[in-house]
Short mmCIF file of C-alpha atoms and ligand atoms in Angstrom, two decimals:
data_model
loop_
_atom_site.label_atom_id
_atom_site.label_comp_id
_atom_site.label_asym_id
_atom_site.label_seq_id
_atom_site.Cartn_x
_atom_site.Cartn_y
_atom_site.Cartn_z
CA MET A 1 21.31 -2.25 31.96
CA PRO A 2 17.91 -0.64 32.42
CA LYS A 3 15.45 -1.66 29.78
CA VAL A 4 11.97 -0.46 29.02
CA ASN A 5 9.75 -2.29 26.61
CA ARG A 6 6.66 -1.09 24.84
CA ARG A 7 4.21 -2.48 27.41
CA ASP A 8 6.11 -0.98 30.34
CA PHE A 9 6.48 2.23 28.49
CA MET A 10 2.77 2.59 27.77
CA ARG A 11 1.95 1.72 31.37
CA LEU A 12 4.45 4.19 32.79
CA MET A 13 3.32 6.93 30.43
CA GLY A 14 -0.25 6.26 31.55
CA LEU A 15 0.81 6.75 35.15
CA GLY A 16 2.71 9.84 34.20
CA THR A 17 5.76 8.70 36.09
CA ILE A 18 8.29 8.40 33.34
CA GLY A 19 11.03 10.78 32.37
CA GLY A 20 13.54 10.56 29.57
CA ALA A 21 16.18 9.56 32.14
CA VAL A 22 14.53 6.20 32.66
CA PHE A 23 15.91 5.16 29.31
CA MET A 24 19.43 6.22 30.00
CA SER A 25 22.07 3.64 30.51
CA SER A 26 25.51 4.28 31.89
CA GLY A 27 26.76 1.08 30.30
CA ALA A 28 28.37 1.24 26.93
CA SER A 29 28.65 -2.45 26.27
CA ALA A 30 27.12 -4.06 23.22
CA MET A 31 23.53 -5.25 23.31
CA PRO A 32 23.49 -8.96 24.06
CA GLY A 33 22.59 -10.85 20.91
CA LYS A 34 19.12 -12.37 20.93
CA LYS A 35 18.86 -15.98 19.92
CA GLU A 36 15.38 -15.73 18.38
CA THR A 37 15.58 -15.77 14.65
CA GLY A 38 14.75 -12.47 13.09
CA ASP A 39 15.70 -10.27 16.01
CA PHE A 40 18.27 -7.62 15.36
CA TYR A 41 19.44 -4.29 16.54
CA PHE A 42 20.29 -1.03 14.88
CA LEU A 43 21.78 2.28 15.95
CA GLN A 44 20.48 5.79 15.68
CA LEU A 45 23.14 8.48 15.48
CA THR A 46 22.10 12.07 15.06
CA ASP A 47 23.01 15.74 14.98
CA THR A 48 26.74 15.35 14.39
CA HIS A 49 26.91 18.96 13.05
CA TRP A 50 30.17 18.44 11.14
CA GLY A 51 31.63 21.91 10.47
CA PHE A 52 30.49 23.40 13.78
CA SER A 53 33.48 25.24 15.26
CA ASP A 54 32.69 27.04 18.53
CA PRO A 55 35.22 25.78 21.11
CA LYS A 56 33.20 27.25 24.00
CA VAL A 57 30.45 24.80 23.15
CA ASN A 58 32.60 21.86 22.06
CA PRO A 59 36.41 22.26 22.01
CA ASP A 60 36.62 18.80 20.40
CA PHE A 61 34.44 19.77 17.43
CA LYS A 62 36.86 18.03 15.06
CA GLY A 63 37.17 14.84 17.10
CA THR A 64 33.73 14.13 18.52
CA LEU A 65 32.40 12.32 15.45
CA LEU A 66 35.47 10.11 15.18
CA LYS A 67 35.18 9.38 18.90
CA ALA A 68 31.61 8.17 18.34
CA VAL A 69 32.78 6.07 15.38
CA ARG A 70 35.41 4.40 17.58
CA GLN A 71 32.89 3.76 20.33
CA VAL A 72 30.48 2.16 17.87
CA ASN A 73 33.29 0.06 16.40
CA ALA A 74 34.11 -1.19 19.91
CA LEU A 75 30.62 -2.67 20.36
CA LYS A 76 31.08 -6.42 20.66
CA LEU A 77 28.07 -7.14 18.53
CA GLN A 78 27.82 -4.86 15.55
CA PRO A 79 24.38 -3.50 14.57
CA ASP A 80 22.63 -4.53 11.36
CA PHE A 81 22.62 -0.91 10.25
CA ILE A 82 23.01 2.66 11.42
CA MET A 83 20.52 5.41 10.71
CA PHE A 84 21.73 9.00 10.87
CA THR A 85 18.71 11.20 11.56
CA GLY A 86 19.92 14.52 10.21
CA ASP A 87 22.05 17.58 10.90
CA LEU A 88 25.00 15.54 9.73
CA THR A 89 26.63 18.89 9.02
CA HIS A 90 26.38 22.37 10.48
CA THR A 91 24.73 24.93 8.26
CA THR A 92 26.61 27.17 5.84
CA GLU A 93 25.27 29.55 3.22
CA ASP A 94 28.05 28.58 0.82
CA ALA A 95 26.84 25.66 -1.31
CA ALA A 96 30.39 24.51 -2.11
CA GLU A 97 31.27 24.50 1.59
CA ARG A 98 28.04 22.59 2.35
CA LYS A 99 29.07 19.90 -0.10
CA ARG A 100 32.60 19.83 1.31
CA ARG A 101 31.20 19.29 4.82
CA LEU A 102 28.89 16.49 3.69
CA LEU A 103 31.78 14.79 1.89
CA GLU A 104 34.09 15.17 4.90
CA PHE A 105 31.38 13.73 7.13
CA ARG A 106 31.10 10.78 4.76
CA GLU A 107 34.89 10.29 4.89
CA VAL A 108 34.92 10.18 8.71
CA ILE A 109 32.11 7.63 8.94
CA LYS A 110 33.84 5.41 6.39
CA HIS A 111 35.82 4.23 9.42
CA LEU A 112 32.69 2.52 10.77
CA LYS A 113 32.84 -1.26 10.66
CA VAL A 114 29.14 -1.34 9.85
CA LYS A 115 28.73 -0.75 6.16
CA ARG A 116 24.97 -0.47 5.95
CA LEU A 117 24.47 3.23 6.66
CA MET A 118 21.38 5.27 6.04
CA PHE A 119 20.74 8.98 6.19
CA ILE A 120 18.06 11.59 6.33
CA PRO A 121 18.85 15.31 6.35
CA GLY A 122 18.34 17.92 9.05
CA GLU A 123 17.58 21.58 8.41
CA HIS A 124 21.29 22.38 8.67
CA ASP A 125 22.01 20.02 5.77
CA ALA A 126 19.07 20.77 3.55
CA SER A 127 16.90 23.79 4.35
CA LEU A 128 18.92 26.42 2.50
CA ASP A 129 18.89 24.56 -0.84
CA ASN A 130 15.82 22.34 -0.49
CA GLY A 131 18.05 19.32 -0.06
CA ALA A 132 19.88 19.69 -3.40
CA VAL A 133 23.45 19.05 -2.19
CA PHE A 134 22.35 16.41 0.32
CA LYS A 135 20.62 14.46 -2.48
CA GLU A 136 23.76 14.74 -4.61
CA VAL A 137 25.85 13.13 -1.87
CA PHE A 138 23.44 10.78 -0.07
CA GLY A 139 20.50 10.24 -2.42
CA PRO A 140 16.77 10.50 -1.68
CA THR A 141 15.67 12.36 1.46
CA HIS A 142 12.64 10.15 2.06
CA TYR A 143 12.29 6.43 1.39
CA SER A 144 11.18 3.14 2.84
CA PHE A 145 12.90 -0.18 3.40
CA GLU A 146 12.19 -3.44 5.10
CA HIS A 147 14.48 -5.32 7.42
CA ARG A 148 13.63 -8.67 9.01
CA GLY A 149 9.94 -8.01 9.12
CA VAL A 150 10.10 -4.39 10.26
CA HIS A 151 8.91 -1.66 7.91
CA PHE A 152 11.07 1.43 8.08
CA LEU A 153 9.91 4.78 6.80
CA ALA A 154 12.45 7.60 6.55
CA LEU A 155 10.77 11.00 6.27
CA ASP A 156 12.09 14.42 5.31
CA ASN A 157 10.71 17.33 7.34
CA VAL A 158 13.56 19.74 6.65
CA SER A 159 14.06 20.26 2.91
CA ASP A 160 11.14 22.66 3.05
CA PRO A 161 12.51 25.47 5.26
CA SER A 162 9.20 25.62 7.13
CA GLY A 163 9.82 22.05 8.31
CA SER A 164 6.74 20.68 6.58
CA LEU A 165 6.50 17.26 4.99
CA GLY A 166 4.41 18.61 2.13
CA GLU A 167 1.50 17.14 0.21
CA ALA A 168 3.65 15.07 -2.17
CA GLN A 169 5.48 13.28 0.63
CA LEU A 170 2.27 12.77 2.61
CA ASN A 171 0.68 11.18 -0.45
CA TRP A 172 3.71 8.94 -0.81
CA LEU A 173 3.47 7.99 2.87
CA GLY A 174 -0.21 7.16 2.48
CA GLY A 175 0.66 4.92 -0.46
CA GLU A 176 3.38 3.11 1.50
CA LEU A 177 1.05 2.52 4.44
CA LYS A 178 -1.69 1.12 2.18
CA LYS A 179 0.59 -1.86 1.55
CA LEU A 180 0.74 -2.73 5.27
CA ASP A 181 -1.75 -4.39 7.58
CA ALA A 182 -2.78 -2.96 10.94
CA ASP A 183 -0.37 -5.14 12.93
CA ALA A 184 2.69 -4.39 10.82
CA ARG A 185 5.76 -3.29 12.78
CA ILE A 186 6.48 0.22 11.65
CA VAL A 187 9.46 2.35 12.56
CA VAL A 188 9.55 5.94 11.37
CA PHE A 189 12.68 8.09 11.22
CA THR A 190 12.44 11.87 11.07
CA HIS A 191 14.66 14.77 11.98
CA ARG A 192 12.10 17.04 13.64
CA PRO A 193 9.41 15.69 15.96
CA LEU A 194 6.12 14.95 14.17
CA PHE A 195 4.13 16.21 17.17
CA ASP A 196 4.13 19.66 18.81
CA LEU A 197 6.88 19.24 21.39
CA TYR A 198 7.69 22.95 21.60
CA PRO A 199 6.69 24.92 18.50
CA GLN A 200 8.24 28.13 19.88
CA TRP A 201 11.61 26.50 19.26
CA GLU A 202 10.47 24.82 16.06
CA TRP A 203 10.39 21.51 17.87
CA ALA A 204 7.41 20.46 15.78
CA THR A 205 6.40 19.75 12.18
CA PRO A 206 3.74 22.14 10.83
CA ASP A 207 1.91 19.33 8.99
CA GLY A 208 3.13 16.51 11.25
CA ALA A 209 -0.44 15.91 12.47
CA LYS A 210 -1.32 14.75 8.96
CA ALA A 211 1.40 12.10 9.07
CA LEU A 212 0.27 10.97 12.52
CA GLU A 213 -3.28 10.71 11.21
CA LEU A 214 -2.07 8.39 8.44
CA LEU A 215 -0.17 6.30 11.01
CA ALA A 216 -2.99 6.26 13.58
CA PRO A 217 -4.74 3.08 12.33
CA PHE A 218 -1.60 1.01 12.94
CA ASN A 219 -1.01 -0.83 16.21
CA ASN A 220 2.76 -0.79 16.34
CA VAL A 221 4.35 2.49 15.31
CA THR A 222 7.52 3.92 16.84
CA VAL A 223 9.13 7.18 15.75
CA PHE A 224 12.81 7.91 16.29
CA TYR A 225 13.89 11.48 15.70
CA GLY A 226 16.74 13.92 16.38
CA HIS A 227 16.85 17.73 16.18
CA ILE A 228 16.49 18.50 19.89
CA HIS A 229 19.89 17.11 21.02
CA GLN A 230 18.49 15.34 24.06
CA ILE A 231 16.35 12.38 25.02
CA ASN A 232 12.61 12.85 25.06
CA ALA A 233 9.83 10.27 25.18
CA HIS A 234 6.28 11.04 24.18
CA VAL A 235 3.10 9.26 23.15
CA THR A 236 0.41 10.43 20.73
CA GLY A 237 -2.45 7.93 20.59
CA ARG A 238 -0.72 4.59 20.20
CA ILE A 239 2.39 6.04 18.60
CA GLN A 240 5.61 6.34 20.61
CA HIS A 241 8.12 9.09 19.88
CA PHE A 242 11.75 9.05 21.03
CA SER A 243 14.35 11.71 20.39
CA SER A 244 18.04 10.90 20.76
CA LYS A 245 21.03 12.74 22.14
CA GLY A 246 23.21 14.41 19.55
CA LEU A 247 26.92 14.22 18.87
CA MET A 248 28.10 17.84 18.94
CA TYR A 249 26.36 19.69 21.77
CA PRO A 250 23.32 19.31 24.01
CA LEU A 251 20.40 21.73 23.91
CA PRO A 252 18.36 22.87 26.93
CA ALA A 253 15.10 21.18 27.90
CA PRO A 254 12.09 22.50 25.96
CA GLY A 255 11.20 25.99 27.20
CA SER A 256 13.59 25.79 30.17
CA GLN A 257 15.29 29.05 29.17
CA PRO A 258 14.39 31.93 26.85
CA LYS A 259 16.68 30.81 24.00
CA ARG A 260 17.49 27.41 22.61
CA ALA A 261 21.23 28.14 22.78
CA PRO A 262 23.62 25.18 23.07
CA VAL A 263 24.55 24.09 26.58
CA PRO A 264 28.16 25.31 27.04
CA TRP A 265 30.97 22.79 27.42
CA ASN A 266 31.77 21.84 31.00
CA PRO A 267 35.44 20.78 31.32
CA ALA A 268 34.57 18.86 34.50
CA ILE A 269 32.06 16.73 32.58
CA PRO A 270 33.31 16.59 28.99
CA TYR A 271 30.93 15.30 26.30
CA ARG A 272 28.03 15.63 28.71
CA GLY A 273 24.67 15.16 27.04
CA MET A 274 26.13 13.52 23.94
CA GLY A 275 25.56 9.96 22.88
CA PHE A 276 23.76 7.58 20.55
CA ARG A 277 20.97 5.04 20.73
CA GLN A 278 20.76 1.29 20.36
CA VAL A 279 17.44 -0.25 19.43
CA GLN A 280 17.03 -4.00 19.89
CA THR A 281 13.93 -5.68 18.48
CA ASP A 282 11.99 -8.33 20.32
CA LEU A 283 9.82 -9.42 17.45
CA LYS A 284 8.07 -12.17 19.38
CA ASP A 285 6.51 -9.60 21.69
CA GLY A 286 6.55 -6.74 19.25
CA GLU A 287 8.80 -4.76 21.55
CA TYR A 288 11.86 -2.59 21.17
CA VAL A 289 14.45 -2.36 23.86
CA ILE A 290 16.06 1.04 23.72
CA THR A 291 19.45 1.73 25.23
CA GLU A 292 20.81 5.27 25.37
CA THR A 293 24.58 5.15 25.23
CA PRO A 294 26.49 8.18 26.43
CA LEU A 295 29.68 9.17 24.67
CA HIS A 296 32.68 8.16 26.80
CA ARG A 297 34.17 10.97 28.85
CA GLY A 298 37.81 9.98 28.38
CA MET B 1 -15.43 66.14 -8.68
CA ARG B 2 -16.92 67.60 -5.54
CA ARG B 3 -17.83 64.10 -4.35
CA LEU B 4 -14.29 62.79 -4.86
CA THR B 5 -12.82 65.71 -2.92
CA LYS B 6 -15.22 64.97 -0.12
CA VAL B 7 -14.17 61.32 0.04
CA VAL B 8 -10.48 62.16 -0.04
CA GLY B 9 -11.08 64.84 2.58
CA ALA B 10 -12.83 62.36 4.83
CA ALA B 11 -10.04 59.84 4.47
CA LEU B 12 -7.44 62.51 5.19
CA LEU B 13 -9.41 63.61 8.23
CA ALA B 14 -9.49 60.02 9.49
CA VAL B 15 -5.72 59.79 9.09
CA LEU B 16 -5.26 63.07 10.94
CA ILE B 17 -7.54 61.97 13.77
CA GLY B 18 -5.64 58.73 13.88
CA ALA B 19 -2.32 60.54 14.08
CA GLY B 20 -3.69 62.91 16.70
CA GLN B 21 -4.68 59.98 18.88
CA GLN B 22 -1.35 58.27 18.30
CA GLY B 23 -3.00 55.87 15.94
CA MET B 24 -5.38 54.42 18.46
CA GLY B 25 -8.74 53.10 17.54
CA ALA B 26 -9.79 55.36 14.65
CA GLN B 27 -11.20 53.13 11.94
CA GLY B 28 -9.32 53.21 8.66
CA ALA B 29 -6.26 54.61 10.39
CA GLU B 30 -5.07 51.76 12.49
CA ARG B 31 -1.61 51.96 13.88
CA THR B 32 1.00 50.27 11.73
CA VAL B 33 4.11 48.69 13.19
CA ARG B 34 6.85 48.07 10.66
CA ILE B 35 9.09 45.11 11.42
CA VAL B 36 12.27 44.53 9.47
CA ALA B 37 13.60 40.97 9.34
CA LYS B 38 17.24 40.40 8.44
CA LYS B 39 19.97 37.89 9.13
CA PHE B 40 19.64 37.28 12.03
CA GLU B 41 17.36 39.64 13.90
CA TYR B 42 14.10 41.54 13.88
CA GLN B 43 13.96 45.32 14.20
CA PRO B 44 12.27 45.99 16.53
CA ASN B 45 12.45 42.79 18.54
CA LEU B 46 10.13 44.11 21.23
CA ILE B 47 6.71 45.09 19.92
CA LYS B 48 4.41 46.83 22.39
CA LEU B 49 0.70 46.44 21.78
CA LYS B 50 -2.47 47.24 23.70
CA ARG B 51 -5.19 44.76 24.41
CA GLY B 52 -8.18 45.33 22.16
CA GLU B 53 -6.40 47.85 19.96
CA PRO B 54 -6.27 46.82 16.31
CA VAL B 55 -2.82 47.14 14.81
CA VAL B 56 -1.34 46.33 11.43
CA LEU B 57 2.00 44.53 11.53
CA GLN B 58 3.95 45.27 8.37
CA PHE B 59 6.79 42.86 7.70
CA VAL B 60 9.64 43.49 5.29
CA SER B 61 12.88 41.60 4.70
CA ALA B 62 16.24 43.30 4.28
CA ASP B 63 17.86 40.26 2.71
CA ARG B 64 16.29 36.82 2.27
CA LEU B 65 13.23 34.75 3.06
CA HIS B 66 12.32 34.76 6.75
CA GLY B 67 9.31 33.73 8.76
CA PHE B 68 7.47 35.22 11.69
CA SER B 69 5.63 33.02 14.12
CA CYS B 70 4.07 34.09 17.41
CA PRO B 71 2.21 30.99 18.62
CA GLY B 72 0.87 32.71 21.75
CA LEU B 73 -1.08 35.26 19.70
CA ASN B 74 -1.58 32.98 16.72
CA ILE B 75 0.29 35.25 14.30
CA ARG B 76 2.21 33.82 11.34
CA ALA B 77 3.73 35.48 8.30
CA THR B 78 6.10 34.68 5.48
CA ILE B 79 8.48 37.58 4.88
CA GLU B 80 9.76 37.74 1.32
CA PRO B 81 12.36 40.22 0.10
CA GLY B 82 10.98 43.06 -2.01
CA LYS B 83 7.47 42.67 -0.70
CA ALA B 84 5.65 43.97 2.38
CA THR B 85 3.45 41.45 4.16
CA THR B 86 0.78 42.86 6.45
CA VAL B 87 -1.12 41.12 9.22
CA ARG B 88 -3.91 42.81 11.18
CA VAL B 89 -3.97 41.91 14.83
CA VAL B 90 -6.31 42.69 17.70
CA PRO B 91 -4.58 41.31 20.80
CA ASP B 92 -7.16 39.77 23.12
CA LYS B 93 -4.92 38.96 26.05
CA VAL B 94 -2.28 40.61 28.17
CA GLY B 95 1.20 39.15 28.47
CA VAL B 96 4.58 38.72 26.83
CA PHE B 97 4.45 36.46 23.78
CA PRO B 98 7.70 35.27 22.19
CA PHE B 99 8.03 35.17 18.42
CA HIS B 100 10.63 33.54 16.20
CA CYS B 101 11.65 32.98 12.61
CA ASP B 102 10.12 29.70 11.47
CA LEU B 103 11.75 29.43 8.05
CA PHE B 104 15.30 28.17 8.44
CA CYS B 105 17.55 30.98 7.24
CA GLY B 106 21.11 30.02 8.19
CA GLU B 107 23.70 30.01 10.95
CA GLY B 108 21.99 32.54 13.25
CA HIS B 109 18.45 31.33 12.60
CA ASP B 110 17.98 30.12 16.17
CA GLU B 111 18.72 33.61 17.46
CA MET B 112 16.01 35.27 15.36
CA THR B 113 13.55 35.86 18.16
CA GLY B 114 11.67 38.64 19.92
CA ASN B 115 8.66 39.39 22.07
CA ILE B 116 5.28 40.99 21.70
CA ALA B 117 4.26 42.67 24.95
CA VAL B 118 0.52 43.26 25.26
CA SER B 119 -0.66 45.57 28.03
CA ASP B 120 -4.04 46.88 29.14
CA GLU B 121 -5.11 50.38 28.17
CA PRO B 122 -4.11 52.81 30.89
CU1 CU C 301 15.10 34.02 9.54
#
């Protein structure tokens, strides 16, 4: 299974020879367990858009999430936790329906063997009510936690419909980072990219630069995000940014067509462009081994 | 009284000159383009401007909060219902510049787009 670690990644980025595809793996087997104490792996699942119902884009809109759940359950070694990076549900203007979708989503993922599940919202979940219903169902939209020596920061850049983090959250982030030393291992989760990937499609965070400024003094920062329904790898300073495939429909490459309309379903290649991500730590070297796992076709 | 009439007269004259020249160039009578934002489109969604010609973009919403962002010309506005938002623009380059709604507004939000086409004076 192709692996790229932080050193390789930085080198390849420097040479300008890397594409998102380098990270893709056709294998769907579990990550081999590392013997070093402390090492672990987690999953990132994103953009499940529960409630989406256009069969031209995904005729299996009711079954795709459960299919992902089954595929995760089949992993030989189960992850320590799963982080869902937003757009758990597809948007609706009806607050009662929004809540129903979030609750249904939660019912489906109850089938996961892994019980440590974490969530941040996407704009579809939270932008129309500033995160009110999401908070009711899943709790805070930004928070921090620590796991085996890694500091995780989950950020909310969707509850404000402009996609901004806002001063209050930036102050909170600054406070969290004050507790850490420069070599701390920091993993950030967001829905939208913190850098300007393609602002014309809102693939950016208006005040994301302020967050990156706060993170800049740290030597080991990796951001995992969703929103763009495809793999993308990017570096700002010393910070690495990785977006993941989604689990309802793929979106076109940034700026590759006039509109960011979903890529239509291709019956010859069902579930194309959908998948999830495994992240294995290698704490001794301060690396992460990232494996992109496509959703099975069958 | 005479003075006031004179001022009003001058302003009126400026408006008339402006109208006579199809709103081009006359100071105090810049062309205004009214843009209506509603779920999930802009009317119009093609705005034709001339390079170097000042224009006032007047944004109104027919329903809810929307945004307007045209990164290529560095134009950004928040469009609130019941309130007209104006932005004065003097396009300094020729081209077609896409714009979009940058405040998430619902199911069709991604389709809320349009273009500003800037051409040279004939
Ligand atoms: Cu809008």
